Coordinates of C-alpha atoms in Angstrom, one line a residue:
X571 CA 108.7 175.8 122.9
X572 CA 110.4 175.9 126.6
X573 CA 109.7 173.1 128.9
X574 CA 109.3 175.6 131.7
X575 CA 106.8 177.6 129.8
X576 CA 105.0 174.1 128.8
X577 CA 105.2 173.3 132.8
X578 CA 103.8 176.0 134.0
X579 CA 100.4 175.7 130.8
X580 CA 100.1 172.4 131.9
X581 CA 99.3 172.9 135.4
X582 CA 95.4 171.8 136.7
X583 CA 94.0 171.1 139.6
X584 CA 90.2 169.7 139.6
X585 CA 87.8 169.2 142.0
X586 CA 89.2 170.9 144.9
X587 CA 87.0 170.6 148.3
X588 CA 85.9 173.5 150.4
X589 CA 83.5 174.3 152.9
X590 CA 82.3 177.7 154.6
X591 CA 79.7 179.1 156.9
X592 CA 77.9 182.2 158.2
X593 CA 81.0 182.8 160.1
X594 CA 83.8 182.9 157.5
X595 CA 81.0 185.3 155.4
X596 CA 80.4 187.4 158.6
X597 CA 84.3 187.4 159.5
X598 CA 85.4 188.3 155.8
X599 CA 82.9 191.1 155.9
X600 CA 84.2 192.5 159.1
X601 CA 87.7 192.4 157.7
X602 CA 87.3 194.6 155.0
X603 CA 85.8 197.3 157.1
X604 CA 81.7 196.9 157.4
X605 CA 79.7 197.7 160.4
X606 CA 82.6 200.2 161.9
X607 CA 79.0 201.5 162.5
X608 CA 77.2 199.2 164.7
X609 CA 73.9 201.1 164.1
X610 CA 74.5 201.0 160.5
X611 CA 71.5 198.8 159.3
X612 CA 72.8 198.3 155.7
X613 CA 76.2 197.5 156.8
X614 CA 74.9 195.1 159.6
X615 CA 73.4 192.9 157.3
X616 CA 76.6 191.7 155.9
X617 CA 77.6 191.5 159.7
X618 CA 75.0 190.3 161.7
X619 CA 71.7 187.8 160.8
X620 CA 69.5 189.5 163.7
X621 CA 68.0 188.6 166.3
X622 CA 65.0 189.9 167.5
X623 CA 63.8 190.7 164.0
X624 CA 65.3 187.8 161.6
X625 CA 66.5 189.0 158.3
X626 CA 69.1 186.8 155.6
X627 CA 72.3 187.8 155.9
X628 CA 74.0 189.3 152.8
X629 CA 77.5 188.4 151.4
X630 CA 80.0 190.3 150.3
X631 CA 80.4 189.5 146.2
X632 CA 84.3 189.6 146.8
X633 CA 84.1 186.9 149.5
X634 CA 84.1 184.8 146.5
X635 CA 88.3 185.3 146.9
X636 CA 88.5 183.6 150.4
X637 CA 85.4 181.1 149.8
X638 CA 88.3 178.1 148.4
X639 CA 91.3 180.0 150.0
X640 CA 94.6 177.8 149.3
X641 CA 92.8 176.7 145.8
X642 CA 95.3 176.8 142.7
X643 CA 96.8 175.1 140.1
X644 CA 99.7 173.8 141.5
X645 CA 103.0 174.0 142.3
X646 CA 104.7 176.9 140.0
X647 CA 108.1 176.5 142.0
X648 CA 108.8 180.0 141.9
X649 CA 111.0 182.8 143.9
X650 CA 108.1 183.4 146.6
X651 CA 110.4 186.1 147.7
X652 CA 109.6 187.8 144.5
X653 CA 106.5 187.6 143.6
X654 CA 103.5 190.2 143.4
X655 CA 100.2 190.3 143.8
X656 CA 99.3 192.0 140.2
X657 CA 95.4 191.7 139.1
X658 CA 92.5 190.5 140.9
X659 CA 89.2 189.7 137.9
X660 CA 86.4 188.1 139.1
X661 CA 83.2 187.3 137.6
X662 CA 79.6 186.1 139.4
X663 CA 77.7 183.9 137.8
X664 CA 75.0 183.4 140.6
X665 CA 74.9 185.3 144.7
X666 CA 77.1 183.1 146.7
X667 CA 75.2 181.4 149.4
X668 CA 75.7 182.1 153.3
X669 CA 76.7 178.7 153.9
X670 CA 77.9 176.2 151.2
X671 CA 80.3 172.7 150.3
X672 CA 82.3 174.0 147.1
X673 CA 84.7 172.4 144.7
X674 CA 87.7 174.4 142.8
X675 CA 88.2 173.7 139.5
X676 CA 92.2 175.7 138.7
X677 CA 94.4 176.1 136.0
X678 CA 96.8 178.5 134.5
X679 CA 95.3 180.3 131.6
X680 CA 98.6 182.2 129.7
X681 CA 102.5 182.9 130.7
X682 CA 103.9 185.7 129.7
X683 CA 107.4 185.8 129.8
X684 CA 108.8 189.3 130.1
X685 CA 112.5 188.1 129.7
X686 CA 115.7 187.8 132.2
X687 CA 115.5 190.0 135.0
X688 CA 112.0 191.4 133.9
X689 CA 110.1 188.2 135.0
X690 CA 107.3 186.9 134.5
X691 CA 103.3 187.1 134.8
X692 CA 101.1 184.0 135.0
X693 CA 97.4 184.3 134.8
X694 CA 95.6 181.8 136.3
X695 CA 92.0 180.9 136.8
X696 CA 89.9 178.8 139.7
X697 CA 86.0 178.3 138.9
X698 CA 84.2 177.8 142.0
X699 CA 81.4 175.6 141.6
X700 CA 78.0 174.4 144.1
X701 CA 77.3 170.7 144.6
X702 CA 74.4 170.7 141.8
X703 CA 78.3 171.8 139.9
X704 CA 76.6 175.6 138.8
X705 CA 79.2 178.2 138.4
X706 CA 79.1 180.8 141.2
X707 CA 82.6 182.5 140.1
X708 CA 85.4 182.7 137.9
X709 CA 88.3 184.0 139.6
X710 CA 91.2 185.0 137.4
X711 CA 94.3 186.1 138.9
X712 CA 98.1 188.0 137.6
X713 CA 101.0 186.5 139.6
X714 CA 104.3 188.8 138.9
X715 CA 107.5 186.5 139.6
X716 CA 109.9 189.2 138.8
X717 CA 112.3 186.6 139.7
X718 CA 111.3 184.0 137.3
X719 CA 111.7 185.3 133.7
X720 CA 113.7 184.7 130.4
X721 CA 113.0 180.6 130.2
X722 CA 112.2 181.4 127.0
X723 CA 108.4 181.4 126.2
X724 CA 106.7 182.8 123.5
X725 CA 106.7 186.7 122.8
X726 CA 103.0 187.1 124.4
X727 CA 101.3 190.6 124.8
X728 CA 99.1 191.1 128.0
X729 CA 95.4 192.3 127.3
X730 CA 94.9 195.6 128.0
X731 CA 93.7 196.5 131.4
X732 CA 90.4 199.2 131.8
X733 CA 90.5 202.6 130.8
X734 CA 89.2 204.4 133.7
X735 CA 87.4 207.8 131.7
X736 CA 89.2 211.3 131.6
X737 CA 86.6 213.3 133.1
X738 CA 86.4 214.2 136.8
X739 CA 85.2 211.4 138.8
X740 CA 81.4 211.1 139.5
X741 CA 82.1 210.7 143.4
X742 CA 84.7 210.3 145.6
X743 CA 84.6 208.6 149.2
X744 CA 87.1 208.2 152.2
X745 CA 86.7 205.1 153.9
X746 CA 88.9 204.4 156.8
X747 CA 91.3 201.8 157.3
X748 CA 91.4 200.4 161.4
X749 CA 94.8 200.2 162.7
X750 CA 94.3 196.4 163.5
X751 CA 92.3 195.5 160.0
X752 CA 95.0 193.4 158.8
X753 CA 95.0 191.2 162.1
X754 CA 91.5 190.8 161.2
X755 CA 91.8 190.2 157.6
X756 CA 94.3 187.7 158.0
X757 CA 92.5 185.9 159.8
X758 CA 90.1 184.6 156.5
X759 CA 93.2 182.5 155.2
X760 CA 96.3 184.5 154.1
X761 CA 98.6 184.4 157.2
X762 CA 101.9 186.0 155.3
X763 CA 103.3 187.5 158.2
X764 CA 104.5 191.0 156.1
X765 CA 100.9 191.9 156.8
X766 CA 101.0 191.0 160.7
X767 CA 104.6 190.8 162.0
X768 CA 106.5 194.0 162.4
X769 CA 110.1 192.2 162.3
X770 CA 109.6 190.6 158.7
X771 CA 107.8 193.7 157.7
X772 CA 111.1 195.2 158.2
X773 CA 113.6 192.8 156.5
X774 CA 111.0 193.3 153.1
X775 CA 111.6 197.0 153.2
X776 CA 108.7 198.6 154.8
X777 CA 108.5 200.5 158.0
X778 CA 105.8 198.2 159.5
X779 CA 103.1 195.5 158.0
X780 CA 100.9 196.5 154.8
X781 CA 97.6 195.9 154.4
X782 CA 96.9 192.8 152.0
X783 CA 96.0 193.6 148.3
X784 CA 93.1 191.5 148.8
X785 CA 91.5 193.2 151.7
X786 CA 92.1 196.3 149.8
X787 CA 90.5 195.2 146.9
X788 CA 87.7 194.1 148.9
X789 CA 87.2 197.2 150.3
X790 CA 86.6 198.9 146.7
X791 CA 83.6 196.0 146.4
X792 CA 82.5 197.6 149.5
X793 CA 82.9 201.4 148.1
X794 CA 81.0 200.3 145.3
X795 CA 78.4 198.5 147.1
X796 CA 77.6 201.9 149.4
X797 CA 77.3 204.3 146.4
X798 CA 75.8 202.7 143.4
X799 CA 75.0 199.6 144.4
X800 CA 72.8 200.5 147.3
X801 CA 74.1 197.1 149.3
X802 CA 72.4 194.9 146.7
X803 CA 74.9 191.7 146.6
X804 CA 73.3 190.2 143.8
X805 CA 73.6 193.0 141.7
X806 CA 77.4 192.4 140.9
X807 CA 78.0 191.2 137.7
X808 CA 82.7 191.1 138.1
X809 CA 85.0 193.2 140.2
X810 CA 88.6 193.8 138.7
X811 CA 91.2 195.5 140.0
X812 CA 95.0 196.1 139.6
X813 CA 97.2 196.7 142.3
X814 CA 100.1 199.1 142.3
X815 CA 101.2 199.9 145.9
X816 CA 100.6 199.0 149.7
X817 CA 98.1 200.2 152.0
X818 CA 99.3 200.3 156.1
X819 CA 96.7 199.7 158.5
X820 CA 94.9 202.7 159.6
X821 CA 95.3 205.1 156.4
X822 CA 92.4 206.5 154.8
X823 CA 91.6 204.9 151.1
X824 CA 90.0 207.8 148.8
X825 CA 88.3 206.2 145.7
X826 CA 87.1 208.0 142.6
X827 CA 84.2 206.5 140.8
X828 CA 82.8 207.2 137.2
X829 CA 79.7 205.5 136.4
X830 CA 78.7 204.7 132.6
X831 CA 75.7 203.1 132.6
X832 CA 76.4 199.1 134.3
X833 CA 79.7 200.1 134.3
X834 CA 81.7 201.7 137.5
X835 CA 84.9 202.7 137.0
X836 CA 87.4 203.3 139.9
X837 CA 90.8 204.0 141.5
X838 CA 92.5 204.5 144.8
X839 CA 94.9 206.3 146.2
X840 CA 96.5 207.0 149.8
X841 CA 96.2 211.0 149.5
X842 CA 98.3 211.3 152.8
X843 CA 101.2 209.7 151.0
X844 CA 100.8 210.8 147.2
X845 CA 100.0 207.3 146.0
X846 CA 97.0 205.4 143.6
X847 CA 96.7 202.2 145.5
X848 CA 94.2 200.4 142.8
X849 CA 94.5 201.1 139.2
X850 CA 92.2 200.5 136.1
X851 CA 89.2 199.3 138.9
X852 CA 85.8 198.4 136.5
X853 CA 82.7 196.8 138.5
X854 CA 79.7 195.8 136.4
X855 CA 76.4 195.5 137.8
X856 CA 73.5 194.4 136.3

């Protein structure tokens, strides 16, 4: 077996730390888009914890991705340059609390090595855990290093991602982007400047700064949770998504939904530019 395949397997990291408050849950909520509306009640409870007339503020199930943000398994040692953002899988065990101390448990679940110059996807996999030590989520995540492959490890197959149905979608909604969202967004942990600085947007081949995957991917939680989940939180049961191309700040995301029974189907697309955004999207609610 390679020793860089039996590196990368080994890697774990245990017991990682983290902390958050009503103000990383109300900032993370902001970023992905809710209460553009400030007289939008259902939106403002992810937003805003009222005043005058109390009520509990709500989380955002995908804030589960920025809860332990900088939590992995270690040090992969890979072409950073190269690497992709492919699949975002989480699964909720339990609401996540406004305010909470968290540890990380990570590690890499499977390497599959697509051979030299195809490179390589890890999966990986961080548990976030309360102090009693309850699950609250299961995070599992595709890294693509396409600079990184043909180390020879085994001839693996990656699982097949959802099949999103062949009818016509069941809806389809338009929610807007803001010009400054990934300013915003960035501001919940992932500082890469390709999503903030014009000049190094430039040198990695794009007119201007995309929006993160992640804030996308968030903001198909938040299509789902304004058509069939009806803003319930709790009732999110996983969120998976794969990502196949950039949004910029300010476009308009169009997603098509199909609902079979728990299960919500989705995809995105830019429609202005011809492009699906998220690909093979399934939410389950329960």
């Amino acid at each position: 077996m390679s020793a860089r395949y039996e590196e990368l397997k080994a890697l774990k990291n245990l017991g990682q730390k983290y902390a958050y408050s009503d103000r990383e849950v109300m900032l993370y909520a902001y970023g992905i888009g809710l209460g553009a509306d400030p007289m939008d009640e259902k939106e403002l409870a992810f937003v805003n914890e009222g005043t005058l007339t109390p009520r509990p503020l709500k989380v955002v199930p995908t804030f589960a991705s920025v809860a332990a943000w900088g939590s992995g398994p270690g040090e992969m040692n890979l072409n950073r340059v190269m690497v992709v953002d492919g699949e975002r899988d989480i699964t909720f065990h339990q609401p996540l609390p406004v305010a909470a101390h968290i540890t990380a448990d990570s590690s890499v679940i499977e390497v599959y090595d697509k051979g030299k110059d195809k490179g390589v996807v890890i999966a990986h996999q961080t548990v976030l855990k309360n102090e009693k030590g309850e699950k609250l989520a299961t995070l599992v995540a595709s890294r693509f290093a396409r600079g990184d492959g043909g180390f020879g490890g085994p001839n693996l197959t990656q699982p097949d991602p959802h099949k999103i149905p062949p009818r016509a979608p069941d809806k389809t909604i338009d929610i807007v982007t803001r010009p400054d969202q990934a300013l915003v967004y960035r501001l919940c942990g992932d500082r890469n400047p390709l999503h903030s600085d014009p000049e190094f947007a430039k040198k990695a081949g794009f007119p201007r700064p995309i929006l993160h995957g992640m804030c996308t991917y968030g903001i198909t939680c938040r299509g789902v949770l304004q058509t069939y989940a009806d803003y319930d939180a709790s009732a999110f049961r996983q969120h998976v998504a794969r990502f196949s191309s950039p949004v910029y700040p300010g476009e308009t995301v169009t997603m098509d939904l199909w609902k079979d029974g728990n299960t919500i189907s989705f995809e995105a697309k830019v429609k202005a530019r011809g492009v699906t955004v998220i690909k093979n999207g399934k939410a389950v609610l329960g």
